[in-house]
Amino acid sequence: MEALTSVLKSHPGPSVLVFSLLFRVAHKLLQRLPVPKVVQQDAFRSWKWQNLSVSMVHSLLTGTWALTCVLIWPETLSNIHKYHNPLSYLLICVSTGYFVQDAGDIILTGHGRGSWEFLLHHAMVIWCFLYALYTQLYIAGALIALFVEVNSVTLHLRLMLKLAGAQSSSMYHVNKFVNLFTYVTFRLSTQFYLTWYIFDNYSWLDHGGYFLVTMMVMNIMIVIYFYRLLRADFFPRNKIYMGQNGTHNNNSKKFLSD
């Protein structure tokens, strides 16, 4: 592990590209799995299903990985600025590779305009993670940020069920409550903790202003999405058609739609 970490730290950029290619390989392999007929019949739904499948793999892997690291090394939570170990550094390399791959998939398949908020989010994450990898600072902060991937599992499942037209299924009904719980516990709480940490230690943090602005932009995005999530799943209204994120909305190009 030490030898691998040494290579990663010496060449963080190329290492990220390698992991990006590995996620692309996973994308190709996942295409062999069976897909609901309603998804196969629509080009956009088919692409979105494939895209979400890779995202699900990333969320299951990195969410579990991040929680495990914190349980084994609790110092991660208190020393966000400087603490890291070989496994946490590897995790950030792997996750950055995913975000690069996903951004490329969105752009190269022609969905960039309709998914610009995804690209904005990915650009902020990639920049923050690359900064951490090159400076070896904020690795712990990046790891804590990946707690949100626990919630991403239920979010991805929600969208896949919508793409498959299974909104009335018992699985969707159960998942919407689990999704609400994980959203508050792992997404909102994580964002609040990281924002508080930056505010509380702003005077001495390296490039604290940039990270604070980045966190505030992400905070606005997730609060708006939380509102729309609540409205869609617990206070539904009649919709016209499926949106880009697998939800019903009059504007299918909105990331922050229901």
Backbone as a ProteinNet text record, in pm:
[ID]
protein_1_A
[PRIMARY]
MEALTSVLKSHPGPSVLVFSLLFRVAHKLLQRLPVPKVVQQDAFRSWKWQNLSVSMVHSLLTGTWALTCVLIWPETLSNIHKYHNPLSYLLICVSTGYFVQDAGDIILTGHGRGSWEFLLHHAMVIWCFLYALYTQLYIAGALIALFVEVNSVTLHLRLMLKLAGAQSSSMYHVNKFVNLFTYVTFRLSTQFYLTWYIFDNYSWLDHGGYFLVTMMVMNIMIVIYFYRLLRADFFPRNKIYMGQNGTHNNNSKKFLSD
[TERTIARY]
81.9	0	85.6	193.9	282.5	344.5	382.9	443.4	342.9	217.8	113.1	85.8	76.7	49.8	160.4	284.5	398.6	386.7	343.5	324.6	211.6	101.1	-14	23.1	96.6	134.5	234.4	314.6	412.3	346.9	237.8	169.6	17.5	-34.7	-179.9	-266.7	-222.3	-300.5	-316.4	-207.1	-216.7	-291.1	-275	-344.2	-495.1	-539.7	-682.7	-733.2	-654.9	-694.7	-705.1	-616.4	-622.1	-752.6	-788.4	-912.8	-1034.6	-1021.5	-1129.4	-1152.2	-1044.1	-1054.2	-1113.7	-1081	-1137.5	-1288.4	-1334.9	-1479.6	-1544.4	-1468.8	-1522.7	-1536.8	-1441.8	-1451	-1573.1	-1593.6	-1711.4	-1839.7	-1839.3	-1953.8	-1986.2	-1884	-1903.8	-1955.1	-1900	-1940.9	-2084.7	-2126.2	-2261.2	-2367.1	-2325.8	-2420.3	-2469.1	-2397.5	-2436.6	-2549.2	-2576.1	-2682.5	-2819.8	-2921.7	-3056.3	-3111.4	-3189.5	-3246.4	-3397.2	-3479.9	-3625.8	-3661.8	-3765	-3803.7	-3837	-3903.3	-3941.3	-3817.7	-3709.1	-3583.4	-3519	-3521.8	-3461.3	-3527.8	-3655.1	-3731.5	-3707.5	-3633.9	-3610.7	-3461	-3407.7	-3262.7	-3210.4	-3283.9	-3237.5	-3242.7	-3354.1	-3366.3	-3257.4	-3224.5	-3121.1	-2986.1	-2953	-2826.1	-2825.6	-2935.7	-2941.9	-2930.3	-2990.3	-2983	-2837.6	-2767.4	-2627	-2542.1	-2569.6	-2496.8	-2519.8	-2644.6	-2678.1	-2621.4	-2608.8	-2552.8	-2408	-2330.3	-2191.7	-2188.9	-2278.6	-2286	-2319.8	-2405.1	-2441.8	-2321.2	-2241.5	-2120.1	-2027	-2008.5	-1922.9	-1975	-2104.5	-2163.1	-2150.7	-2180.4	-2168.3	-2024.1	-1931	-1789.6	-1736.3	-1751.1	-1687.2	-1759.9	-1892.9	-1966.4	-1926	-1920.5	-1877.6	-1732.6	-1650.2	-1506.5	-1483.4	-1554	-1536.8	-1579.6	-1693.7	-1741.2	-1645.1	-1593.7	-1499.2	-1372	-1321.3	-1200.2	-1220.6	-1336	-1362.5	-1377.7	-1438.8	-1454.2	-1318.2	-1229.7	-1097.3	-1004.2	-1013.7	-927.6	-1015.5	-1070.9	-1161.8	-1097.7	-965	-896.9	-932.5	-980.1	-1021.3	-1123.2	-1212.5	-1319.8	-1270.8	-1164.5	-1119.6	-1003.7	-924.1	-808.3	-829.9	-929.5	-968.8	-858.9	-780.3	-681.3	-562.9	-506.4	-380.1	-382.1	-478.7	-471.3	-509	-430.1	-468.1	-379.7	-420.9	-344.7	-352.9	-278.9	-277.9	-416.4	-503.8	-636.7	-722.8	-712.1	-792.3	-742.4	-611	-556.5	-599.7	-595	-638.4	-785.3	-865.8	-1009.2	-1034.8	-964.3	-986.2	-941	-834.1	-790.8	-900.3	-953.8	-1057.6	-1181.2	-1226.3	-1347.8	-1329.8	-1214.4	-1187.7	-1192.7	-1139.3	-1145.6	-1288.2	-1376.3	-1517.8	-1577.6	-1555.2	-1615.3	-1563	-1437.1	-1382.4	-1452.9	-1468.3	-1535.5	-1680.2	-1750	-1891.2	-1909.1	-1823.1	-1829.3	-1804.1	-1706.7	-1678.2	-1795.2	-1860.7	-1975.4	-2089.2	-2114.9	-2221.1	-2191.2	-2067.9	-2030.5	-2024.4	-1957.3	-1933.7	-2059	-2161.2	-2286.8	-2387.5	-2345.4	-2432.2	-2534.6	-2515.8	-2611.6	-2560.7	-2455.1	-2395	-2487.3	-2559.4	-2645.3	-2758.1	-2818.2	-2928.9	-2884.7	-2756.3	-2705	-2596	-2608.9	-2502.2	-2480.6	-2586.7	-2568.6	-2486.1	-2503.5	-2418.3	-2272	-2249.7	-2113.2	-2053.3	-2134.9	-2087.4	-2047	-2132.4	-2102.3	-1973.8	-1964.5	-1846.3	-1718.7	-1728.3	-1610.8	-1561.1	-1653.2	-1613.7	-1552.2	-1611.4	-1558.8	-1420.2	-1406.2	-1278.4	-1167.7	-1198.7	-1097.3	-1055.6	-1154.3	-1123.3	-1044.4	-1085.2	-1017.3	-875.4	-859.2	-725.5	-633.9	-688	-609.7	-562.2	-652.3	-617.3	-510.4	-524.3	-428.8	-289.8	-284.1	-154.3	-85.2	-163.6	-103.5	-98	-174.3	-187.7	-246.8	-327.6	-404.9	-553.5	-633.1	-778.4	-819.8	-731	-769.7	-883.6	-870.3	-975.4	-1106.5	-1098	-1218.9	-1287.5	-1207	-1263.2	-1327.4	-1264	-1319.1	-1453.5	-1461.2	-1587.6	-1694.9	-1655.6	-1751.1	-1813.8	-1741.2	-1793	-1897.1	-1924.5	-2036.6	-2167	-2173.8	-2296.2	-2327.5	-2226.1	-2248.8	-2339.1	-2349.4	-2444.9	-2586.3	-2614.5	-2744.1	-2758.8	-2647.2	-2654	-2704.4	-2678.6	-2728.5	-2880.7	-2947.6	-3094.7	-3145.9	-3070.5	-3110.3	-3103.2	-2994.9	-2980.9	-3089.7	-3118.2	-3223.6	-3357.7	-3384	-3508.3	-3522.4	-3415.4	-3421.3	-3432.5	-3365.5	-3374.2	-3515.1	-3577.5	-3714.9	-3809.3	-3783.6	-3864.1	-3844.4	-3719.8	-3692.1	-3763.6	-3774.7	-3840.3	-3991.9	-4042.7	-4186.8	-4242.2	-4160.1	-4201	-4230.8	-4284.1	-4310.8	-4416.6	-4502.1	-4609.1	-4569.8	-4448.3	-4404	-4375.4	-4379.3	-4349	-4203.3	-4115.6	-3974.4	-3955.3	-4026	-4015	-4068.8	-4179.2	-4241.7	-4146.7	-4084.3	-3990.3	-3866.9	-3817.6	-3694.7	-3710	-3828.8	-3841.8	-3826.2	-3863.2	-3842.4	-3696.6	-3636.1	-3493.9	-3411.7	-3452	-3383.8	-3391.5	-3508.2	-3524.9	-3432.1	-3424.5	-3338.8	-3191.2	-3147.8	-3006	-2972.2	-3069.3	-3044.3	-3010.9	-3090.4	-3067.3	-2941.6	-2924.6	-2815.6	-2680.2	-2674.1	-2544.7	-2515.3	-2617.1	-2589.7	-2597.4	-2711.6	-2725.7	-2631.9	-2623.5	-2538.2	-2390.7	-2350.1	-2210.9	-2177.9	-2265.6	-2242.6	-2236.9	-2326.9	-2328.4	-2197.3	-2149.6	-2026.9	-1906.3	-1892.7	-1778.6	-1784.4	-1905.1	-1920.5	-1884.2	-1931.4	-1899.2	-1748.9	-1683.9	-1540.4	-1463.9	-1502.6	-1434.1	-1456.1	-1580.5	-1609.7	-1527.9	-1525.3	-1461.9	-1310.3	-1252.4	-1105.8	-1058.9	-1144.8	-1119.1	-988.6	-955.2	-841	-706.9	-695.1	-565.3	-567.7	-683.2	-691.6	-632.4	-561.5	-509.5	-624.1	-628.3	-731.4	-872.2	-890.4	-1020.1	-1133.1	-1103.5	-1207.2	-1263.6	-1176.3	-1223.3	-1311.3	-1265.9	-1342.9	-1475	-1476.1	-1600.7	-1701.8	-1656	-1745.1	-1798.1	-1709.8	-1750.1	-1856.7	-1835	-1931.7	-2065.5	-2063.8	-2189.1	-2268.4	-2198.2	-2267.3	-2330.4	-2255.6	-2309.6	-2424.9	-2414.2	-2521.5	-2651.5	-2641.1	-2760.1	-2821.2	-2737.1	-2785.9	-2858.1	-2800	-2861	-2986.1	-2994.5	-3115.9	-3231.1	-3203.1	-3306.7	-3352.8	-3256.5	-3293.6	-3372.8	-3337.5	-3410.8	-3555.9	-3575.9	-3711.7	-3791.4	-3730.4	-3799	-3820.3	-3727.9	-3742.7	-3862.7	-3875.2	-3989.3	-4119.9	-4119.5	-4240	-4282.1	-4183.7	-4214.3	-4260.7	-4193.9	-4223.1	-4329.5	-4348.3	-4443	-4557.9	-4543.3	-4650.6	-4660	-4690.2	-4685.4	-4795.3	-4761	-4855.5	-4851.6	-4948	-4949	-4831.7	-4761.1	-4645.9	-4675.8	-4591.9	-4614.5	-4528.6	-4398.7	-4314.7	-4186.5	-4112.1	-3991.3	-3881.3	-3817.7	-3708.9	-3575.1	-3470.4	-3336.5	-3285.3	-3331.8	-3283.5	-3379.5	-3466.5	-3557.6	-3681.5	-3713.6	-3829.2	-3924.2	-4049.4	-4148.8	-4139.6	-4130.5	-4120.8	-4146.4	-4198.4	-4224.3	-4096.3	-3985.3	-3858.3	-3762.2	-3742	-3661.5	-3512.6	-3471.6	-3330.4	-3278.8	-3362.6	-3322.9	-3269.4	-3149.6	-3092.6	-3170.7	-3212.7	-3282.3	-3431.8	-3472.6	-3615	-3649	-3775.6	-3820.8	-3754.4
-121.1	0	126.7	124.1	240.1	269	161.6	179.2	239.3	189.9	242.5	388.9	420	557.5	651	603.2	683.3	718	620.8	644.3	743	725.7	814.7	958.3	974.2	1108.6	1173.4	1092.5	1146	1187.6	1120.4	1148.1	1150.2	1247.2	1250	1267.6	1353.2	1375.5	1250.5	1187.4	1062.5	952.5	948.7	847.9	865.4	990.2	1019.4	973.6	997.4	956.6	804.6	733.3	586.9	539.2	596.7	556.1	599.3	709.5	752.4	648.2	596.2	491.6	363.5	332.1	212.8	226.3	346.4	367.9	361	398.6	386.7	240.5	158.6	14.8	-41.4	5.4	-37.7	1	119.7	165.8	68.1	23.4	-71.9	-206.7	-252.7	-381.8	-378.6	-266.8	-255.3	-254.7	-222.1	-223.3	-364.4	-465	-603.6	-651.2	-573.9	-612.7	-585.6	-661.2	-639.5	-502	-446.1	-312.4	-320.5	-250.3	-250.2	-208.5	-269	-241.2	-94.5	-32.8	107.7	196.1	154.4	228.5	206.6	82.6	49.1	123.2	154.3	213.5	363.3	423.9	567.3	594.9	671.4	694.4	766	869.3	942.5	856.1	786.1	699.8	594	540.9	438.7	494.6	615.6	677.1	707	763.1	801.2	679.4	568.6	444.6	396.9	399	357.9	451.5	580.5	679	660.3	636.2	615.1	483.9	384.6	256.3	272.6	350.3	376.8	461	557.9	642.9	560.9	461.3	374.5	296	245.3	172.6	264	385.8	482.9	513.5	534.3	569	455.5	333.6	218.4	199.9	216.6	196.9	306.8	431.7	541.7	577	563.4	590.5	495.2	366.4	265	285.3	315	336.3	453.7	565.2	685.2	659.8	595.5	565.7	472.5	374	279.1	349.8	440	514.2	595.5	657.9	739.6	652.3	536.1	445.5	393.4	366.4	314.5	425.8	542.9	657.1	778.5	786.1	896.1	1034.1	1041.3	1170.7	1243.1	1166.9	1225	1336.7	1319.3	1416.1	1545.9	1539.9	1658.7	1731.7	1659.5	1721.1	1721	1795.7	1799.1	1857.5	1946.2	2019	1932.6	1854.7	1786.9	1634.4	1579	1433.8	1354.3	1251.1	1152.5	1029.8	922.2	797.5	739.7	632.8	578.1	545	487.2	449.2	570.6	675.3	794.3	867	870.2	932.7	855.2	723.4	638.8	661.6	675.4	698.9	825.7	932.9	1058.9	1047.9	973.3	948.4	876.2	771.3	691.8	776.7	851.4	930.7	1042.3	1106.2	1210.8	1151.8	1031.4	963.9	943.2	908.9	891.8	1022.3	1131.8	1259.1	1306.9	1281.3	1314.5	1231.5	1101.2	1012.7	1054.9	1089.3	1124.6	1255.7	1353.1	1479.9	1456.8	1373.2	1341.1	1271.9	1181.6	1110	1206	1301.1	1398.6	1486.2	1533.5	1624.4	1552.3	1437.6	1367.9	1304.2	1281	1225.6	1334.4	1460	1570.1	1614.5	1582	1619.7	1732.5	1799.7	1903.9	2020.8	2069.6	2185.4	2154.6	2039.3	2003.5	1962.2	1935.5	1890.4	1983.4	2111.9	2205.4	2213.3	2191.6	2196.4	2078.3	1962.8	1847.8	1883.4	1947.3	1982	2086.3	2181.7	2280.6	2212.1	2121.3	2046.3	1965.6	1893.8	1809.3	1893.8	2011.5	2097.8	2143.1	2178.9	2222	2106.9	1988.3	1872.1	1835.2	1829.4	1790.8	1888.3	2018.1	2116.1	2101.1	2087	2071	1943.1	1835.1	1707.6	1709.3	1769.7	1778.6	1864.8	1972.8	2055.9	1971.8	1891.1	1805.4	1703.4	1645.1	1543.3	1601.2	1719.5	1778.7	1839.2	1897.9	1961.8	1868.6	1757.8	1663.7	1732.1	1835.5	1904.3	1879.9	1882.3	1865	1727.8	1629.7	1493.4	1444.5	1471.5	1431.3	1502.3	1629.3	1703.7	1645.7	1609.1	1547.2	1413.9	1338.4	1208.8	1226.8	1324.6	1351	1393.5	1471.3	1514.7	1395.4	1285	1165.1	1091	1137.9	1082.2	1098.6	1203	1228.1	1114	1032.6	922.3	814.5	811.8	719.6	758.1	887.4	934.8	918.8	931.7	918.4	780.9	679.2	544.8	547.1	606.8	610.9	710.4	816.6	911	845.2	771.8	703.1	597.4	523.9	422.6	487.9	600.3	674.2	710.6	764.6	805.8	687	577.5	458.2	399.1	401.7	354.2	443.6	573.3	665.3	641.1	620.1	591.4	464.6	367.7	240.4	248.6	366.6	383.9	309.4	296.3	218.4	306.2	426.5	518.2	466.8	376.3	325.1	195.8	149.4	24.3	42.7	-68.9	-64.9	-26.6	-67	-31.9	118.7	184.8	330.3	395	341.5	397.2	387.5	272.4	254.4	341.3	343.3	416.3	566.3	621	765.8	807.8	718.7	749.2	728.4	622.9	599.4	712.2	756.1	865.3	994.4	1020.8	1139.7	1134.4	1017	999.7	1018.7	954.8	965.2	1104.6	1172.4	1308.7	1400	1390.2	1473.7	1430.4	1299.3	1245.9	1256.1	1223.1	1214.9	1328.5	1396.9	1505.5	1641.9	1675	1804.3	1817.8	1713.3	1719.2	1730.5	1657.6	1665.2	1804.6	1861	1996.1	2097.4	2081.4	2173.2	2163.9	2041.8	2023.6	2084.3	2058.7	2111.6	2264.3	2317.9	2463.7	2525.2	2465.2	2513.7	2508.5	2401.2	2386.2	2497.5	2528.3	2633.5	2769.7	2798.2	2923.4	2935.4	2827.9	2829.5	2841.6	2793.7	2793.6	2878.8	2967.2	3042.8	3121.8	3176.1	3267.7	3204.5	3072.6	3010.1	2902.8	2870.7	2767.6	2815.9	2727.6	2758.7	2772	2886.1	2911.6	2891.1	2935.7	2920.3	2989.4	3104.6	3178.1	3099.9	3035.5	2956.8	2841.9	2771	2656.1	2699	2815.1	2864.7	2899	2966.1	2999.7	2872.4	2776.3	2649.4	2580.3	2577.3	2512.8	2585.4	2717.6	2792.6	2768.1	2759	2729.2	2590.8	2492.7	2357.5	2353.5	2431.4	2435.8	2485	2588.9	2641.8	2535.9	2465.1	2362.3	2250.1	2202.2	2087.4	2126.3	2251.4	2295.7	2308.6	2365.3	2376.4	2237	2148.6	2014.3	1941.6	1964.8	1903.6	1950.2	2078.2	2132.2	2065.5	2054.2	1993.1	1843.2	1781.4	1638.9	1616.6	1699.6	1690.6	1716.3	1816.6	1849.8	1736.9	1672.5	1567.2	1438	1398.5	1268.7	1273	1388.5	1394.2	1491.5	1582.6	1674.9	1683.1	1568.7	1562.7	1644.5	1692.8	1760.5	1692.1	1719.2	1658.9	1710.1	1615.5	1650.2	1619.2	1673.7	1653.3	1542.2	1544.1	1436.9	1425.8	1322.6	1290.4	1391.4	1434.4	1530.6	1462.2	1544.2	1490	1406.6	1434.7	1357.9	1245.8	1208.9	1098.7	1139.6	1269.5	1316.3	1388.5	1398.3	1465.8	1615.2	1689.3	1833.5	1893.9	2018.1	2083.3	2118.8	2131.2	2164.6	2049.9	1968.9	1847.6	1876.3	2001.7	2035.1	2079.5	2075	2125.8	2017.3	2041.8	1951.4	1958.9	2079.5	2097.8	2084.1	1994.6	1964.2	1850.9	1811.8	1716.2	1580.5
0	0	0	79.2	84.9	-51.5	-123.5	-255.1	-353.7	-347.7	-434.8	-403.3	-274.9	-234.4	-279.9	-273.4	-318.3	-466.1	-545.8	-689.9	-712.5	-639.6	-653.8	-618.3	-510.5	-465.8	-561	-624.4	-719.8	-850.4	-886.6	-1014	-993.3	-918.2	-890.3	-1014.6	-1107.8	-1229.3	-1313.6	-1354.2	-1429.8	-1353.3	-1221.1	-1140.5	-1149.8	-1146.2	-1160.2	-1296.6	-1400.5	-1535.6	-1546.8	-1478.8	-1479.9	-1417.2	-1303.5	-1238	-1319.6	-1390.8	-1479.8	-1589.2	-1644.3	-1746.7	-1690.1	-1564.9	-1501	-1483.7	-1450.4	-1440.3	-1578.4	-1680.1	-1816.6	-1854.8	-1811.6	-1834.5	-1761.9	-1638.9	-1562.8	-1635.2	-1695.9	-1774.2	-1886.7	-1956.5	-2066.6	-2015.2	-1903.9	-1848	-1798.2	-1739.9	-1686.3	-1796.5	-1919.2	-2030.8	-2062.7	-2013.5	-2038.9	-1946.5	-1843.3	-1750.4	-1811.5	-1772	-1826.3	-1788.7	-1880.1	-1862.4	-1884.9	-1806.4	-1828	-1969.9	-2024.7	-2163.1	-2185.8	-2088.4	-2104.3	-2115.6	-2057.2	-2065.8	-2202.4	-2250.7	-2379.4	-2495.4	-2481.1	-2590	-2607.4	-2517.4	-2524.1	-2514.1	-2608.2	-2614.5	-2490.2	-2446.8	-2329.3	-2203.5	-2185.1	-2067.4	-2066.7	-2183.5	-2193.4	-2150.4	-2200.7	-2159.3	-2010.4	-1961.6	-1820.8	-1729.9	-1770.4	-1692.2	-1681.7	-1795.6	-1796.1	-1709	-1720.4	-1642.9	-1492.8	-1454.4	-1314.2	-1260.7	-1347.9	-1305.1	-1258.5	-1334.5	-1295.2	-1167.9	-1160.5	-1041.7	-918	-935.2	-822.7	-773.3	-866.1	-828	-748.7	-798.9	-730	-590.1	-577.5	-447.5	-347.2	-391.3	-302.3	-255.9	-349	-317.7	-226.2	-267.7	-194.8	-65.3	-63.7	60.2	170.9	137.6	234.8	274.8	177.9	200.4	296.7	271.8	354.9	499.1	518	653.3	726.7	654.8	715.1	761.1	678.6	714.8	842.1	855	973.8	1097.4	1082.9	1196.3	1244.2	1151.6	1187.5	1235	1168.5	1202.6	1234.5	1354.5	1392.2	1387.8	1387	1377.7	1248.2	1151.7	1023.3	1043.8	1140.2	1162.5	1224.8	1302.7	1375.7	1308.8	1231.5	1165.5	1014.2	971.7	831.4	743.1	798.4	719.3	676.5	769.1	738.6	748.1	819.3	842.5	717.8	689.3	588.7	603.8	541.2	540.3	399	371.4	234.4	179	261.4	211.9	179.9	261.8	235.8	110.4	89.7	-30.3	-154.8	-146.7	-258.5	-289.1	-184.4	-203.1	-282.6	-250.1	-320.9	-465.9	-490.6	-629.4	-708.3	-648.3	-713.9	-742.4	-642.1	-657.9	-759.9	-760.7	-860.3	-1001.1	-1015.5	-1144.3	-1190.9	-1097.5	-1133.2	-1184.4	-1111.8	-1150.6	-1286.2	-1314.5	-1446.5	-1553.7	-1527.5	-1622.6	-1644.6	-1537.2	-1549.1	-1624	-1594.9	-1667.7	-1816	-1847	-1986.8	-2054.3	-1983.3	-2038.7	-2071.5	-1981	-2002.8	-2124.2	-2133.7	-2242.4	-2377	-2381	-2507.8	-2566	-2481.8	-2532.6	-2568.3	-2557.4	-2598.4	-2497.6	-2370.3	-2266.7	-2177.6	-2222.7	-2141.7	-2113.1	-2213.7	-2194.7	-2097.1	-2111	-2022.5	-1884.1	-1866.9	-1736.9	-1684.9	-1713.4	-1678.2	-1527.5	-1448.1	-1303.4	-1254.2	-1318.9	-1287.4	-1315.6	-1430.6	-1469.5	-1375.7	-1331.5	-1235.1	-1104.7	-1058.4	-936.8	-952.8	-1064.2	-1088.5	-1097.8	-1162.4	-1176.3	-1039.3	-950.7	-816.6	-738	-749.2	-677.9	-730.5	-863.1	-923.6	-883.2	-886.3	-850.7	-704.4	-615.4	-472.3	-446.4	-509.7	-488.2	-545.6	-663.7	-721.9	-635.3	-580.9	-489.5	-371.7	-316.9	-203.7	-242.6	-360.5	-403.9	-429.2	-489.5	-522.5	-400.2	-308.7	-190.8	-70.6	-76.7	35.4	158.8	133.3	236.1	209.9	314.3	303.8	251.6	258.3	218.8	309.6	439	533.1	502.2	464.9	429.4	307.3	207.6	87	120.4	210.6	251.2	320.9	412.3	481.8	382.3	283.1	180.4	108.8	102.5	34.8	118.1	239.9	316.3	238.3	156.1	79.8	-15.5	-48.1	-140.5	-80.7	51.9	114.8	72	73.6	26.3	-124.1	-196.1	-342.1	-384.6	-302.4	-334.1	-345.3	-247.2	-249.4	-353.4	-378.3	-483.2	-620.7	-646.5	-775.1	-792	-684.3	-691.1	-721.4	-659.5	-683.9	-831.5	-889.9	-1029.6	-1123.9	-1090	-1174.7	-1171.2	-1055.8	-1045.8	-1125.7	-1125	-1204.7	-1354.2	-1394.1	-1534.3	-1579.7	-1487.7	-1519.1	-1503.4	-1464.5	-1446.5	-1326.8	-1222.1	-1104.4	-983.5	-1008.4	-897	-800.5	-848.3	-761.8	-690.9	-710.2	-648.5	-499.9	-427.1	-284.2	-260.8	-351.9	-338	-343	-434.7	-443.8	-316.8	-265.6	-145.3	-25.8	-8.4	102.9	82.1	-41.2	-69.7	-45.8	-69.4	-53	92.7	186.5	328.1	368.2	315.2	341.6	280.4	162.4	94.1	175	232.4	316.2	436.8	500.8	617.3	582	474.3	436.6	385.6	325.8	278.3	394.7	500.8	618.6	692.7	710.4	792	724.4	596.4	529.6	431.9	382.3	287.4	356.4	412	477.4	597.3	678.9	797.8	760.9	656.7	611.7	561.9	480.3	429.4	543.5	642.1	755.8	834.2	857.7	935.2	864.7	736	661.6	653.1	633.1	628.7	762.6	870.8	1004.9	1029.3	989	1010.3	940.1	816.7	741.2	807.4	847.5	916.7	1045.7	1122.7	1253.9	1246	1135.4	1122.4	1003.8	958.2	835.8	841.1	956.7	969.5	933.6	948.3	922	813.2	759	655.5	522.8	455.5	322.5	223.4	152.2	51.1	109.1	232.1	298	224.6	163.6	91.6	-25	-101	-215.4	-168.9	-66.3	-20.2	42.6	106.4	165.3	56.1	-48.6	-160.4	-225.7	-245.7	-306.3	-222.1	-91.2	-1.6	-4.2	-9.1	-9	-137.2	-250.9	-376.8	-370.1	-319.1	-305.9	-206.3	-98.3	0.6	-61.5	-143.4	-210.7	-302	-375.4	-467.5	-393.4	-283.3	-215.9	-138.1	-90.6	-21.8	-120.1	-238.6	-341.8	-385.5	-405.1	-447.5	-338.4	-212.9	-102.2	-101.3	-124.2	-130.7	-242.8	-358.8	-472.9	-452.7	-382.4	-349.9	-259.2	-157.6	-66.2	-140.6	-226.5	-301.5	-394.3	-458	-554.9	-487.4	-379.4	-318.5	-209.9	-145.8	-34.1	-56.9	-152	-187.3	-338.8	-403.4	-550.7	-617.2	-735.5	-822.5	-957.7	-1044	-1177.4	-1258.2	-1324.3	-1406.3	-1552.5	-1639.2	-1782.2	-1838.8	-1811	-1864.7	-1783.5	-1817.3	-1742.6	-1767.7	-1660.7	-1670.1	-1686.5	-1700.7	-1724.7	-1608.7	-1487.7	-1374.3	-1337.6	-1433.6	-1410	-1335.3	-1333.4	-1259.2	-1351.2	-1310.2	-1391.3	-1368.6	-1479.5	-1468.5	-1604.9	-1606.4	-1733	-1807.3	-1734.4	-1796.8	-1774.5	-1877.3	-1862.1	-1855.3	-1870.9	-1872.4	-1735.5	-1634.2	-1504	-1414.4	-1359.5	-1260.6	-1130.8	-1093.2	-966.6	-984.5	-1072.2	-1085.5	-991.9	-989.7	-888.3	-903.4
[MASK]
++++++++++++++++++++++++++++++++++++++++++++++++++++++++++++++++++++++++++++++++++++++++++++++++++++++++++++++++++++++++++++++++++++++++++++++++++++++++++++++++++++++++++++++++++++++++++++++++++++++++++++++++++++++++++++++++++++++++++++++++++++++++++++++++++

